[in-house]
Structure formats: C-alpha cells, structure tokens
Short mmCIF file of C-alpha atoms in Angstrom, two decimals:
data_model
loop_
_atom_site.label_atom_id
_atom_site.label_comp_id
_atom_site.label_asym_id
_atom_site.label_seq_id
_atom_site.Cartn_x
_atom_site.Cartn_y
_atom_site.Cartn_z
CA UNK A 30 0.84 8.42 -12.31
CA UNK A 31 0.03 4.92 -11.15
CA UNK A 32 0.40 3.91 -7.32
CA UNK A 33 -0.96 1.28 -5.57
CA UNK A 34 -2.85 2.32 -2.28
CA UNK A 35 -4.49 0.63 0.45
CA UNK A 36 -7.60 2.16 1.58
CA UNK A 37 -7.64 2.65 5.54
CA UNK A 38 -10.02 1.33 7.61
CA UNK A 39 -13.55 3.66 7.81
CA UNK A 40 -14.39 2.59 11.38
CA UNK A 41 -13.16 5.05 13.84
CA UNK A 42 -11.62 3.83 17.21
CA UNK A 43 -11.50 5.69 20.21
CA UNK A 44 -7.09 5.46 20.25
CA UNK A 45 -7.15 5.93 16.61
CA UNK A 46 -9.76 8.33 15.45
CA UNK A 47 -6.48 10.10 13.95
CA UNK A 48 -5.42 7.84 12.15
CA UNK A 49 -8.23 7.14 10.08
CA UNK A 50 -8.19 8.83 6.76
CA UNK A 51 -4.71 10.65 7.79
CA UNK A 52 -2.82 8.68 10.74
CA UNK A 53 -3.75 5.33 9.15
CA UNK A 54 -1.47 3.08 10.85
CA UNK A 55 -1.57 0.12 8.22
CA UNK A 56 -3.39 0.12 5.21
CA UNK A 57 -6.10 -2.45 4.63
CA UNK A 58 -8.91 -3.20 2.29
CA UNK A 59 -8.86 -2.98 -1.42
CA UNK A 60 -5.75 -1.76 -3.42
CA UNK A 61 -6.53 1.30 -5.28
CA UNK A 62 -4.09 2.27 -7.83
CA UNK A 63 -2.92 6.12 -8.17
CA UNK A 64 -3.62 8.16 -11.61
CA UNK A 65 -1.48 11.13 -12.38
CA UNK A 66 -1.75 13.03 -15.11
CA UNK A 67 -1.23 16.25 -16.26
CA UNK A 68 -2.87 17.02 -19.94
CA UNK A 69 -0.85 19.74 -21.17
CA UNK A 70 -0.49 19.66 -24.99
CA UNK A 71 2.82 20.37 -26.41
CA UNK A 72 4.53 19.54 -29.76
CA UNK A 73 3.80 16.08 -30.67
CA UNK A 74 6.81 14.18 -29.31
CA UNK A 75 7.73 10.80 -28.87
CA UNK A 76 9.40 8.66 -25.71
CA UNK A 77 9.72 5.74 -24.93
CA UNK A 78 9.79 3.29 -21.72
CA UNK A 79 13.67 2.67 -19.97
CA UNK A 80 15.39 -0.51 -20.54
CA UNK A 81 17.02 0.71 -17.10
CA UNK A 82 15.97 1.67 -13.74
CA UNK A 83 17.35 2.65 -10.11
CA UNK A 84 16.93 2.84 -6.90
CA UNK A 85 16.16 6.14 -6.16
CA UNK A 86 17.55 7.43 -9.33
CA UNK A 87 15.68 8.99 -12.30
CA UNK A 88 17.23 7.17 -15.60
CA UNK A 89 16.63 8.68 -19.27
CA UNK A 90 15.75 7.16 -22.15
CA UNK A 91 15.21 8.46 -25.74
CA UNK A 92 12.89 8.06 -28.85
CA UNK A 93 14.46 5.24 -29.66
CA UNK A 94 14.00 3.63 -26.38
CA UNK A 95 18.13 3.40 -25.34
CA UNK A 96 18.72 4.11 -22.27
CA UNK A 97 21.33 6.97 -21.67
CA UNK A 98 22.39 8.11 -18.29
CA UNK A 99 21.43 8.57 -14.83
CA UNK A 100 19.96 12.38 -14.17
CA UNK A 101 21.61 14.18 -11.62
CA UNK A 102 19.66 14.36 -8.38
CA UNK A 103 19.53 17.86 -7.58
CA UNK A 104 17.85 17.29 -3.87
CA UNK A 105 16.40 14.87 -1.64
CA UNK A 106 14.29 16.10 1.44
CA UNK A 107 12.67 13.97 4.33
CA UNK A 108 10.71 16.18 6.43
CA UNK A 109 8.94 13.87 8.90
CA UNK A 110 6.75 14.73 11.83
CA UNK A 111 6.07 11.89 14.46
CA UNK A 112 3.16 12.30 16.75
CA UNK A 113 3.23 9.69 19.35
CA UNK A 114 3.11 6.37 17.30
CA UNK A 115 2.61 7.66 13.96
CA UNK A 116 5.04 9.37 11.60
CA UNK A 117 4.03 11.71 8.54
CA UNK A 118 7.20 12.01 5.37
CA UNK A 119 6.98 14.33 3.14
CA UNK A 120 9.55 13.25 0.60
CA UNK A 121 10.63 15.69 -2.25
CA UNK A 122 13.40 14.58 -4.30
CA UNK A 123 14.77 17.08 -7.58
CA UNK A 124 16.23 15.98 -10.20
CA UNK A 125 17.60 17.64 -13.80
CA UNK A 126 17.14 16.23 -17.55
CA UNK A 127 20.81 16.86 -18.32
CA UNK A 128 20.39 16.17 -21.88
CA UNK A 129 19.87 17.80 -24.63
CA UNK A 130 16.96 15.59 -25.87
CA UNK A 131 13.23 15.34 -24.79
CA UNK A 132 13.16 12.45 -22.52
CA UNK A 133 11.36 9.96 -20.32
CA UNK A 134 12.56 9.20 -17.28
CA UNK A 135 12.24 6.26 -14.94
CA UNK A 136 13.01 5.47 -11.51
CA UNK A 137 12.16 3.47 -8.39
CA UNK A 138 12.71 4.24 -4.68
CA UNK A 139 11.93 2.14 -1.59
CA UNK A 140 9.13 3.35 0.75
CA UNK A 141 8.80 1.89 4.27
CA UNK A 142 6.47 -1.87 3.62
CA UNK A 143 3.97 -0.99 6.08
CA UNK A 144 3.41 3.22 4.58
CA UNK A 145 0.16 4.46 3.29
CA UNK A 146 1.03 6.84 0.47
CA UNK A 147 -2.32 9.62 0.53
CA UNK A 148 -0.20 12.38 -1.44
CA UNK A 149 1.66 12.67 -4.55
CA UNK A 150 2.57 15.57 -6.88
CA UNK A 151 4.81 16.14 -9.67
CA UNK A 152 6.27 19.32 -11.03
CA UNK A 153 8.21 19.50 -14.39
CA UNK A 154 9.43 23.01 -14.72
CA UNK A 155 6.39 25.60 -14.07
CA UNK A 156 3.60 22.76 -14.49
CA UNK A 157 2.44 21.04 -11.64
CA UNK A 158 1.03 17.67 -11.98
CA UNK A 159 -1.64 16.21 -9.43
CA UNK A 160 -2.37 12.53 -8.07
CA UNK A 161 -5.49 11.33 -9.29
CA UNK A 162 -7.43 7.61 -8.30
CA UNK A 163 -7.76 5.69 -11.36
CA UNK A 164 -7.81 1.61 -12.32
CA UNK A 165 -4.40 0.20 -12.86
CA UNK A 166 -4.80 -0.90 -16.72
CA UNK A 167 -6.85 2.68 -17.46
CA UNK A 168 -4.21 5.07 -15.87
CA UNK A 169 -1.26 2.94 -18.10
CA UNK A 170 -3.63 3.17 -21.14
CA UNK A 171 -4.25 6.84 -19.99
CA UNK A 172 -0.42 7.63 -19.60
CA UNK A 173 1.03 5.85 -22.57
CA UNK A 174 -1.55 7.93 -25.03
CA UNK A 175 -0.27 11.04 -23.06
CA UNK A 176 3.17 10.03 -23.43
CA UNK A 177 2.81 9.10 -27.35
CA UNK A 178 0.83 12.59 -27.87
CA UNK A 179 3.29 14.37 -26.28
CA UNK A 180 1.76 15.66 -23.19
CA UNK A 181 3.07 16.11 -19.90
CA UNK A 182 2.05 12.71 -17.44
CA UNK A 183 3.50 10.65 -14.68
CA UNK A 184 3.03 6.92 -13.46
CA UNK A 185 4.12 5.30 -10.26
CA UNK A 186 3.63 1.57 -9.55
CA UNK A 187 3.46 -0.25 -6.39
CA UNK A 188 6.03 -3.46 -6.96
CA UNK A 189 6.54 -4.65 -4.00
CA UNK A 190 4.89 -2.69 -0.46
CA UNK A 191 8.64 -1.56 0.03
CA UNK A 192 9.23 -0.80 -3.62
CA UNK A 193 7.93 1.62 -6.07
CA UNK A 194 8.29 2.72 -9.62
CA UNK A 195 8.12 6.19 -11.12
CA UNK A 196 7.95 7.71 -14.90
CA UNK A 197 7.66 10.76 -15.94
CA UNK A 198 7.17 11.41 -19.97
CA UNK A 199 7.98 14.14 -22.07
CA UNK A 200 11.01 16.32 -19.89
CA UNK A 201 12.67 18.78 -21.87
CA UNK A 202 15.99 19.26 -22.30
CA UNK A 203 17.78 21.30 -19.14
CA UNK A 204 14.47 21.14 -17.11
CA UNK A 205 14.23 19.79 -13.66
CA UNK A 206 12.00 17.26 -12.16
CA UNK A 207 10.44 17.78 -8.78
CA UNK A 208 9.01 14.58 -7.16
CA UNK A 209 7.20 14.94 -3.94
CA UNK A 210 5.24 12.22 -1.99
CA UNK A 211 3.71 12.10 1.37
CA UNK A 212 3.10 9.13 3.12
CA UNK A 213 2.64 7.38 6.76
CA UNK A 214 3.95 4.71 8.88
CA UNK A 215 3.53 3.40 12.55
CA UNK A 216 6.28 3.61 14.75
CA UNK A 217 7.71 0.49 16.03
CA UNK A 218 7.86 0.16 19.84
CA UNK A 219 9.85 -2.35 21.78
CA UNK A 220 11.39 -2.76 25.23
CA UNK A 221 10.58 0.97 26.25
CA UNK A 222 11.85 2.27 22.81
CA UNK A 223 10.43 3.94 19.88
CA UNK A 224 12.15 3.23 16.29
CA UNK A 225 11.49 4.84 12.85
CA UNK A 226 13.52 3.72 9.59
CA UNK A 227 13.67 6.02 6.52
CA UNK A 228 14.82 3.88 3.64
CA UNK A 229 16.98 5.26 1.00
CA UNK A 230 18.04 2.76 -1.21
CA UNK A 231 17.41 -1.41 -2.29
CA UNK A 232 19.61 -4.45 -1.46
CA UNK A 233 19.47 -6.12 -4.76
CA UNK A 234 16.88 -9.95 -4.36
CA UNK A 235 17.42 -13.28 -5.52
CA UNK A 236 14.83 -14.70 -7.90
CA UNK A 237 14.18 -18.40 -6.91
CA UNK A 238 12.59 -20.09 -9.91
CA UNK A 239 13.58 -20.94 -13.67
CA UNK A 240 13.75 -18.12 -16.32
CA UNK A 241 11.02 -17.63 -18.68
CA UNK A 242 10.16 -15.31 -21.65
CA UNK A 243 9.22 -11.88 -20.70
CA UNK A 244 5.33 -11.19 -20.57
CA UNK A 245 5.11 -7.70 -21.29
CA UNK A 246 8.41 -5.83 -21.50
CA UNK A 247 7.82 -2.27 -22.17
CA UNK A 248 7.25 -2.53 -18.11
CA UNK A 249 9.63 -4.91 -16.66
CA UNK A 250 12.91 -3.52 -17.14
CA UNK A 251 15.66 -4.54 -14.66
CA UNK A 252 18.83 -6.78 -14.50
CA UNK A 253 16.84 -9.83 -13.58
CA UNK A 254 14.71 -12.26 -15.89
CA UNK A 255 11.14 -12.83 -14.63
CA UNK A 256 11.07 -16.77 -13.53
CA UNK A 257 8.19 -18.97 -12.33
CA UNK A 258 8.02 -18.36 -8.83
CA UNK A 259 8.95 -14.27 -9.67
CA UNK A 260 7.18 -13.41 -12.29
CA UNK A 261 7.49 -9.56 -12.51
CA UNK A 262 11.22 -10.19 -11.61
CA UNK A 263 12.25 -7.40 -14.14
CA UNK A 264 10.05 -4.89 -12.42
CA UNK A 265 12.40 -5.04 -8.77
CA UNK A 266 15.52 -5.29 -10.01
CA UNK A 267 16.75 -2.32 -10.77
CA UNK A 268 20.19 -1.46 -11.68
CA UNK A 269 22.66 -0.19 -9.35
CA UNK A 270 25.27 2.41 -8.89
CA UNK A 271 28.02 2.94 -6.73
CA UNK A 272 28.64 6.45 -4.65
CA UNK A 273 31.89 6.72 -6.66
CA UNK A 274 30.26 6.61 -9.83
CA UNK A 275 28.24 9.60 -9.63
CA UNK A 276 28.53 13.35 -8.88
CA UNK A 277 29.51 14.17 -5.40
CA UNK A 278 26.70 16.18 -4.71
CA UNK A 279 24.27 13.69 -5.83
CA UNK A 280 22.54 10.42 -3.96
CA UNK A 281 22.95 12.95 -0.82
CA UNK A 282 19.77 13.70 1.58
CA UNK A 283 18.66 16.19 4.13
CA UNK A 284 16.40 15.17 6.79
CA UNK A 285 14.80 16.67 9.62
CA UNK A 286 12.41 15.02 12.38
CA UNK A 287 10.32 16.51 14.37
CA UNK A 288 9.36 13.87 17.47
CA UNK A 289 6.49 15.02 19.69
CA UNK A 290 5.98 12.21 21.88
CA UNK A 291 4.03 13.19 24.50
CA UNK A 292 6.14 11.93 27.48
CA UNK A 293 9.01 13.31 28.30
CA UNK A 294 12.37 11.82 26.68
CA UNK A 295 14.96 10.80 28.41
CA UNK A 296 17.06 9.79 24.95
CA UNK A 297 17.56 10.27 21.12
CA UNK A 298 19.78 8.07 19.18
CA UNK A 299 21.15 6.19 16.12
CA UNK A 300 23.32 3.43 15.22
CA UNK A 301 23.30 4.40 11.84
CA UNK A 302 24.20 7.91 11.46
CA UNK A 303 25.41 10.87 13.89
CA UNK A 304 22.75 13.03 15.31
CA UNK A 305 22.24 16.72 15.90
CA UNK A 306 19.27 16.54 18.40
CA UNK A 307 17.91 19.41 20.48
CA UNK A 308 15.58 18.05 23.43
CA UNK A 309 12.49 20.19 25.04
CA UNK A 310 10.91 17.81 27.20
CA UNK A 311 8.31 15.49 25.28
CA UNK A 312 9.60 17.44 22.03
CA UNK A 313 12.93 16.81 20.01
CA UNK A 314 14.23 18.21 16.67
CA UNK A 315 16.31 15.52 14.76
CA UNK A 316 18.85 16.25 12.04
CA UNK A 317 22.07 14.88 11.08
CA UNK A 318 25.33 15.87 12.27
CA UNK A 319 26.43 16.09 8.73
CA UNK A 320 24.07 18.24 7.29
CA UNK A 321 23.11 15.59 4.96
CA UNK A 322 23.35 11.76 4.67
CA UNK A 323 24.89 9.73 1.78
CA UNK A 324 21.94 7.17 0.05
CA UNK A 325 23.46 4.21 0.87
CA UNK A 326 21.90 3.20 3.90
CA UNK A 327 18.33 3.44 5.89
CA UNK A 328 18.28 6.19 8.04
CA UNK A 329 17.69 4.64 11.70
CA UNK A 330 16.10 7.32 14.61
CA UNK A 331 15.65 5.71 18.09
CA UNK A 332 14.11 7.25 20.86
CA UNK A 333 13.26 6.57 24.91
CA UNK A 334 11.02 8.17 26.86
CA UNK A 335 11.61 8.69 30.94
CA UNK A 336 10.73 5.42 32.71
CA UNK A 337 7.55 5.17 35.04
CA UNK A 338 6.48 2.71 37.43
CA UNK A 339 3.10 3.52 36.92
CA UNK A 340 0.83 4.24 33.35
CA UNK A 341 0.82 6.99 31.64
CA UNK A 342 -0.91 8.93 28.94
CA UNK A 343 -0.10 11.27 25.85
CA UNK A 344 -3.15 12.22 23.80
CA UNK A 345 -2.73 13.93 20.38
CA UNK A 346 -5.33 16.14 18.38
CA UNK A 347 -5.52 17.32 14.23
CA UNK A 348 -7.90 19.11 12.45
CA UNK A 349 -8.24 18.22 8.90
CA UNK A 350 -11.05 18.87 6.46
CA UNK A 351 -12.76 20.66 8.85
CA UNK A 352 -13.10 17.71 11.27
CA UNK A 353 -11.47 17.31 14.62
CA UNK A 354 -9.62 13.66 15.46
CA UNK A 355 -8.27 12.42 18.50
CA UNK A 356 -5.35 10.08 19.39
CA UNK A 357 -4.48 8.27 22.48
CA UNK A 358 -1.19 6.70 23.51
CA UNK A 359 -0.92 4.82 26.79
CA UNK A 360 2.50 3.86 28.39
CA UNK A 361 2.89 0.74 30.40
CA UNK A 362 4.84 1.07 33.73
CA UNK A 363 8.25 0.01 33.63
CA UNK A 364 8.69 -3.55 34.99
CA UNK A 365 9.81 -7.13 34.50
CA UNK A 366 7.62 -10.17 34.60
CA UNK A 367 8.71 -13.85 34.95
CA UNK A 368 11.49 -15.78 32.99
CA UNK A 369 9.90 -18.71 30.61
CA UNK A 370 12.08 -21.14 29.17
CA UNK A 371 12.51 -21.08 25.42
CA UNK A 372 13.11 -23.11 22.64
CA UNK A 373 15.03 -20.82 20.59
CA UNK A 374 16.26 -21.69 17.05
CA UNK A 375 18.44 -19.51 15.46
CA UNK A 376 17.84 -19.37 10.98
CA UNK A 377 21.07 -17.52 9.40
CA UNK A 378 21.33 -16.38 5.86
CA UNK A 379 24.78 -17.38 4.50
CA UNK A 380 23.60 -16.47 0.99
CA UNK A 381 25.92 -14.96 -2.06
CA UNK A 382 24.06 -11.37 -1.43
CA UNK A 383 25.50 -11.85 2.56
CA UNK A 384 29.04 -12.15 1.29
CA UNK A 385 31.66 -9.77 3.18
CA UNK A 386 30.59 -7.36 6.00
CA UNK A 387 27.17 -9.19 6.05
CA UNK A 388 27.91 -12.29 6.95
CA UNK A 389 30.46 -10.99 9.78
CA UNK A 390 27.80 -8.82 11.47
CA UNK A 391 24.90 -12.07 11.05
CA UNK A 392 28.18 -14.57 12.58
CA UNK A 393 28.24 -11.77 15.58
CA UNK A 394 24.75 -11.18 15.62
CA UNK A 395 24.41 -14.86 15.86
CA UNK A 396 27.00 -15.24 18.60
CA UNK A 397 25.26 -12.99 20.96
CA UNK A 398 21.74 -14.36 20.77
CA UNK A 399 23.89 -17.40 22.11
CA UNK A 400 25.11 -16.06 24.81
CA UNK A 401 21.40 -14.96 25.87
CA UNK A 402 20.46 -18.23 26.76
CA UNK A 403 19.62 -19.68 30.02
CA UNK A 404 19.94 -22.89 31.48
CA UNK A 405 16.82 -24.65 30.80
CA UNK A 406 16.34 -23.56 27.34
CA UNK A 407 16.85 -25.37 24.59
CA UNK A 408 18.38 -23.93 20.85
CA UNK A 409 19.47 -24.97 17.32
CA UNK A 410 20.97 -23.67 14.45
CA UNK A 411 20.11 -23.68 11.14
CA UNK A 412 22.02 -22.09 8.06
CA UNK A 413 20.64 -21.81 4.22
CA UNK A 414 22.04 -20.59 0.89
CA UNK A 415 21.02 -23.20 -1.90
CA UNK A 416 19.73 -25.67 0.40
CA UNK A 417 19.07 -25.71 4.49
CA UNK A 418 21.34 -27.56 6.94
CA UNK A 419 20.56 -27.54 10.96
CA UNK A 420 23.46 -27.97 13.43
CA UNK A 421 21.25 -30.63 15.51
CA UNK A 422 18.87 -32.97 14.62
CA UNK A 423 16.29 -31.39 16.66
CA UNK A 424 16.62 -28.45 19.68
CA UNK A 425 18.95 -29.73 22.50
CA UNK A 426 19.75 -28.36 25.99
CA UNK A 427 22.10 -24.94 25.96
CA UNK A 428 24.75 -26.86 27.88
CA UNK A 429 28.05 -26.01 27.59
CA UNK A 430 29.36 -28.35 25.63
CA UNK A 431 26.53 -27.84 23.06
CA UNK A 432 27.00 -24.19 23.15
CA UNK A 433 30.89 -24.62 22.75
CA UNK A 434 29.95 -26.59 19.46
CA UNK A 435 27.86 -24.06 18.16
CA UNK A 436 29.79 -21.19 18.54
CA UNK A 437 32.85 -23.32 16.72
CA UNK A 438 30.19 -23.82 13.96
CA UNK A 439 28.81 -20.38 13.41
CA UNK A 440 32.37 -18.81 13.38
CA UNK A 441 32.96 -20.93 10.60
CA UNK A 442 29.88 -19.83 8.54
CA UNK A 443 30.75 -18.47 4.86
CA UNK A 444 28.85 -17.13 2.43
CA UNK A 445 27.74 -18.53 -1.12
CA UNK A 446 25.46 -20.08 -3.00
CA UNK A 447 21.71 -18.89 -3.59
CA UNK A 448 19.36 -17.34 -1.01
CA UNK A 449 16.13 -20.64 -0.81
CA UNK A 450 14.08 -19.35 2.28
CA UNK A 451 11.51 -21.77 1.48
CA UNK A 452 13.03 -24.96 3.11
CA UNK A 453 14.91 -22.93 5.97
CA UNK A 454 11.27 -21.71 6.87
CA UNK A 455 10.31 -24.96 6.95
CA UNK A 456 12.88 -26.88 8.64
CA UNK A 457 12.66 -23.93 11.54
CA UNK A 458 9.27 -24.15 12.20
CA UNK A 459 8.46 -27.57 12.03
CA UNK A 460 11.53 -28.60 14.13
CA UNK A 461 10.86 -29.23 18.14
CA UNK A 462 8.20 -30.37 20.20
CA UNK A 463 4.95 -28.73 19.81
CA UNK A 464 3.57 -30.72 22.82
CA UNK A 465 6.23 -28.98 25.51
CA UNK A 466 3.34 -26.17 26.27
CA UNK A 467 5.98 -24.93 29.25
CA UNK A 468 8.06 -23.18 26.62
CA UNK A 469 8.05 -20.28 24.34
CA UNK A 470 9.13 -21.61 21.01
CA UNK A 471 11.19 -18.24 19.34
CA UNK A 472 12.40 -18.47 15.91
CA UNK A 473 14.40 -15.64 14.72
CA UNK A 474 15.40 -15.23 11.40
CA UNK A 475 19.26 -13.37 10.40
CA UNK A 476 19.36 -12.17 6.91
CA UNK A 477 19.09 -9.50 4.61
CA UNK A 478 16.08 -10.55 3.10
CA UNK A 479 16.75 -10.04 -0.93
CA UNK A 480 14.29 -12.36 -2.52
CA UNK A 481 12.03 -11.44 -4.68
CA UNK A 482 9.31 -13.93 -3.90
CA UNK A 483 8.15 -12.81 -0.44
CA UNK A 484 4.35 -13.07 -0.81
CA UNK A 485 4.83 -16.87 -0.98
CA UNK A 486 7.11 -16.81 2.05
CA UNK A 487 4.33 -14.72 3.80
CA UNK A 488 1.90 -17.36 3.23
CA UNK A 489 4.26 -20.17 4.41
CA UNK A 490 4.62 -18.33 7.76
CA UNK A 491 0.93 -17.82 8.03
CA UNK A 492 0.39 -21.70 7.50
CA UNK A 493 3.24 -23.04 9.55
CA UNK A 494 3.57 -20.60 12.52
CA UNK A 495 1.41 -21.97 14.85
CA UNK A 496 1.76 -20.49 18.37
CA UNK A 497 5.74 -19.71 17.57
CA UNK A 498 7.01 -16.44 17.49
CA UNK A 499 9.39 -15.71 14.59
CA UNK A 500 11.90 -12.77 14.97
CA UNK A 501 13.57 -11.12 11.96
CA UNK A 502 17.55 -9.59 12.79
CA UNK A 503 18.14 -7.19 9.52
CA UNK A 504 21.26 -7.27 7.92
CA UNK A 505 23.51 -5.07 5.91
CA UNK A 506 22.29 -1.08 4.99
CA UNK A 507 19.42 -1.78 3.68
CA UNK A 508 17.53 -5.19 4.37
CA UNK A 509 14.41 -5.96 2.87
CA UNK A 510 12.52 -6.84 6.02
#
C-alpha cells in the first residue's frame, strides 16, 4: 500500500503537546509515502491495473486488464471522536469481489485536505494486511512483483491532499474486502462555532491545459486526459455513478460522533443532514436521524458552545505509547469589536460543472453577501467560466443605485463554458487601491472548486495576496475547497 504522509511537527508546544505524533493538527515536513504489503504466497495468479476508478467505490478488473463492474459496498463506518479542536476518523469501508474471477480492485475516496493519515490496514478474507513506510517508486516496484506473483498486497496513493487512490491485488472470487483507515483533522472554528466535514464523495475537476500523450498509464486511469498544466489528470478523475445505478443498500454510511468539547454546549446542528443528538453538558453523541446517510454529499456537524463574557478553558489529556500529552483550548469572551470599512469583491464561478442547482445557490449566496454591506464600503463583482469579466471597472461605493445594478446582474448569471481560475484570481486581487490602508480589502471566492490544477492556484494566491483576505463560499455536495 502506497500513501502519501506528512510527517508532524517533533517540537512539542505547551497547547499542543497532543497533537504531536497523534493530534497533529496539519501535517508538515517531508512527504513520506505508505507501504502495505502483505506477502502471502498463493497460486501464481495474474491481475492487472483498472482502466476505471471511483469515488469511493472499489472497481474490478481482470487478467486481461478490462474493467468489469463496480463491487458492492457491503459497509461504510465513520466513527469519529472530537476532543476540543481535533477530530480522530476511523473509517472502515467493506466491500465484496462479486465475481467469479480472481481480481484486482481499484478505488479512490476523498479524505478531508488538511488530514494526517497515521493508520491503515487491510483485510482480505482471514488475512490481515498492515501499513508499512516505504519510498514511493520501491513500494510500486514492491506491489506490482506481489501482484504479478500472486500474493496478497495493497497500494494507496496520495493524488491530491483531498484525494486518494486504493488497490488491492489478488481478491478471490466471493471474498470481501475490508478497508480501514484512521486519520486526523483540526476543527474549524468561526464566529463562536465549531465545524467538522466528513467527505464522502468527488465533484468531478476541469483540466485547464492542452491534451498530451499519457506518461505512464498502467497508473493514470480516469475519464480525463493528462494536459500540460494537469499532468496526472487521469489519476483524479475517476468515473462516476449515480445512486440509481447501484444496489440500494450500497454507497450508504453510518456515522457516529462523539464531541467532547470541554465547555458546555449550548447547540448541535447540520444543514446537511438530520441529526439524532443526545447532549450531556460539554459531551454530545452525534448520529443521523436516518440511521445511515446516502454518499452523495459531505457530511456537515456544527456545534456552539454556551457564550461567556469572560475566557475560558478546556484542557484535554491521552496516553499513548506509554507517554502522557496534554492539550489546551482557550475560549475568547463573547464580544464585538469595531466596524471597518471594506472593500469587498465578490469572484463567482459560473462554470459548466456549476450548471443547475449550483449556480442558483452561488446567485443566492451571492445576493446575500450584498445585502451585508454598509455604507462606506465599497464592492465589485466578478464572474469567470472560460474567461473573467468584472461588473465595474474597479470597486465603487455600495450605493443604491450600484447595488440595484448588481443584483440585476447576478440574477442574470448562467452557467457554461470552462472553469479558468487563473485570470479571475488575478483580476480579484489586483483590482482596488492598495494605498486606502483605512479598509479591509475581502475577497471571497463562490465556486465549487473542480479543477484539477490547484497547486498552481495555491501559489498564485501566495504571490498576489498581499495583506487581502480571500474567503472561499463552497458550492454544491461536495466542493473541492
């Protein structure tokens, strides 16, 4: 098994001497990459890489490299535990070689971009295989002779940080597939609330760039060509499937969360799914209403604690490996502090990918960040599909004649075309006047984010950003934000 990991930091921190080695809040440092491999000789058989992959769904391919069907998903678990700002997933997912053939089987899944994987484990029938570290081109060498001798072995690949890539050689015919990873994420906080996303499946990306020839494609396989600007394009597009086209009791979830804040909640929420919550003071127990959740969406858990007018403190303690760690979490008293003026551009997607109930809930999304503004701040709009195009020629005052105007133009906003970030980036940050130091230049971004060439954007926002504050609104059941 091949993963990409980023090592957590060594130096321990008074607030997070927890998270280093096991509440690692971001990983940093050096990617490792993830070995797994299980050297179990059977008969000599033969399999080869799918032509075809999924999000979140194990594909099967033959000797002969074809790719046949989706395996049934037997079971997909999230059992999280959040502890203050950091939450711990265990994911286990089952699936079932429904074949009658020896098979390989491939699939990728989405993982929150800012998780640090430290667990993985694979079980094929009886036979439990374990993660082990090894160099990216050694544990492909390592699996592919494993595969081709017939043995038992698993690879996963980091493709993206919000996008991974399993395969599992050698599953006989009838046997089922246990998958099990454990990983961690910080908690986002923001205006007095806590929010943690689960992601279950993949909007499909664009792929700016012309075609070109495939590099190496026993592993790229996908619906999209690599191009110049995305060159492992084939490796994060995988194929997708619709809830109708598979067996009702597949692509299903169960997920429980179990929130120990520390303070005492006053709320539990989601404006994704309906909740079954049970509230003892700092401690909540989260499942859905449902029983389980259909795949097709992230899973969305926000949560409040009581309000204080002064500090306050939570502090949170593991043992692990014999060593005792220590967390702290400090609250800031409820409060509100003076109103700046802004320069507020607003950058909407109207892409092809944003096309139906997208681009009506960016139009409204859009709508109501106008009708935050103040008088004295100034705004713009920008759209972008193939090419960027701003309302104004530069920010103007949110009168009501200019707000009248934009409103008329937003509601008029359709999608089409291709999704070029690059030149709305730069129009948005390079429009206004960097001089004003008397306002707080915001920049917030609508869109789904399905591009597939999102390290270059990174870099563009690390050159251009200045002292502005860019914003990202997610869009649709799954953005990749």
């Amino acid at each position: 098994m091949l993963l990409s990991l980023r090592t957590p930091c060594r130096n321990r921190t008074t607030a997070g001497e927890a998270a280093a080695r096991r509440w690692v809040k971001r990983a940093e440092g050096v990617s490792l990459w993830l070995a797994m491999l299980l050297m179990l000789f059977v008969h000599p058989l033969y399999a080869e890489a799918s032509e075809t992959e999924d999000a979140g769904v194990l594909y099967l391919a033959n000797g002969q490299s074809q790719w046949q069907e989706p395996a049934l998903i037997l079971d997909s678990r999230f059992e999280v535990s959040v502890s203050g700002p950091i939450a711990q997933t265990r994911l286990t997912r089952t699936f079932r070689n429904t074949s009658e053939q020896w098979q390989e089987g491939v699939f990728v899944f989405p993982l929150p971009e800012d998780a640090t994987v430290f667990g993985f484990a694979l079980k094929v029938g009886e036979r439990k295989i374990v993660g082990q570290l090894q160099p990216r081109e050694k544990a492909r060498e390592t699996y592919q002779k494993a595969r081709g001798n017939g043995q038992k072995a698993a690879l996963v690949e980091q493709q993206r940080p919000n996008l991974f890539t399993n395969r599992v050689a050698n599953i006989p015919p009838g046997e089922q597939v246990v998958v099990e990873l454990e990983y961690q994420q910080p908690v986002m906080f923001r205006h007095g609330e806590f929010e943690l996303r689960l992601p279950t499946t993949l909007t499909p990306r664009y792929m700016p760039g012309l075609p070109r020839s495939r590099d190496n494609p026993e592993w790229q396989s996908g619906w999209a060509l690599p191009t110049a600007l995305v060159p492992d394009a084939a490796s994060i597009s995988p194929f997708t499937v619709r809830p109708d086209d598979v067996h009702p009791s597949s692509h299903r979830a169960t997920v429980r969360v179990d929130i120990q804040n520390g303070l005492p909640l006053a709320a539990v929420d989601s404006p994704s799914h309906r909740l079954d919550t049970r509230i003892d003071g700092a401690r909540a127990d989260v499942r859905p209403e449902a029983g389980t959740i259909l795949m097709d969406r992230d899973f969305v858990l926000r949560w409040r604690p009581l309000p204080s007018q002064q500090p306050e403190a939570a502090v949170f303690h593991q043992q692990w490996q014999g060593e005792d760690f220590l967390m702290a979490m400090v609250m800031p008293p409820a409060g509100v502090g003076p109103v700046l003026r802004r320069e507020l551009v607003f950058v909407i997607d109207t892409s092809g990918s944003m096309a139906g109930e997208s681009i009506a809930q960016a139009r409204s999304a859009l709508l109501r960040g106008l009708d935050t503004l103040r008088p004295g701040d100034r705004f713009n709009v920008i759209q972008f599909n193939s090419q960027a195009h701003a309302l104004f020629s530069k920010p103007v005052s949110a009168d009501a004649n200019a707000l009248a105007r934009a409103r008329q133009y937003v509601r008029g906003l359709k999608a089409e075309g291709g999704t070029e970030m690059t030149s709305a980036l730069s129009l948005a940050l390079t429009m206004g006047d960097t001089s004003d130091e008397s306002r707080v230049r915001q920049r917030v971004f609508i869109t789904d984010g399905a591009v597939g060439n999102e390290s270059a954007l990174f870099d563009q926002i690390r050159r251009d950003l200045g002292d502005q504050r860019l914003f990202t609104v997610g869009i649709g059941s799954a953005p990749n934000l």
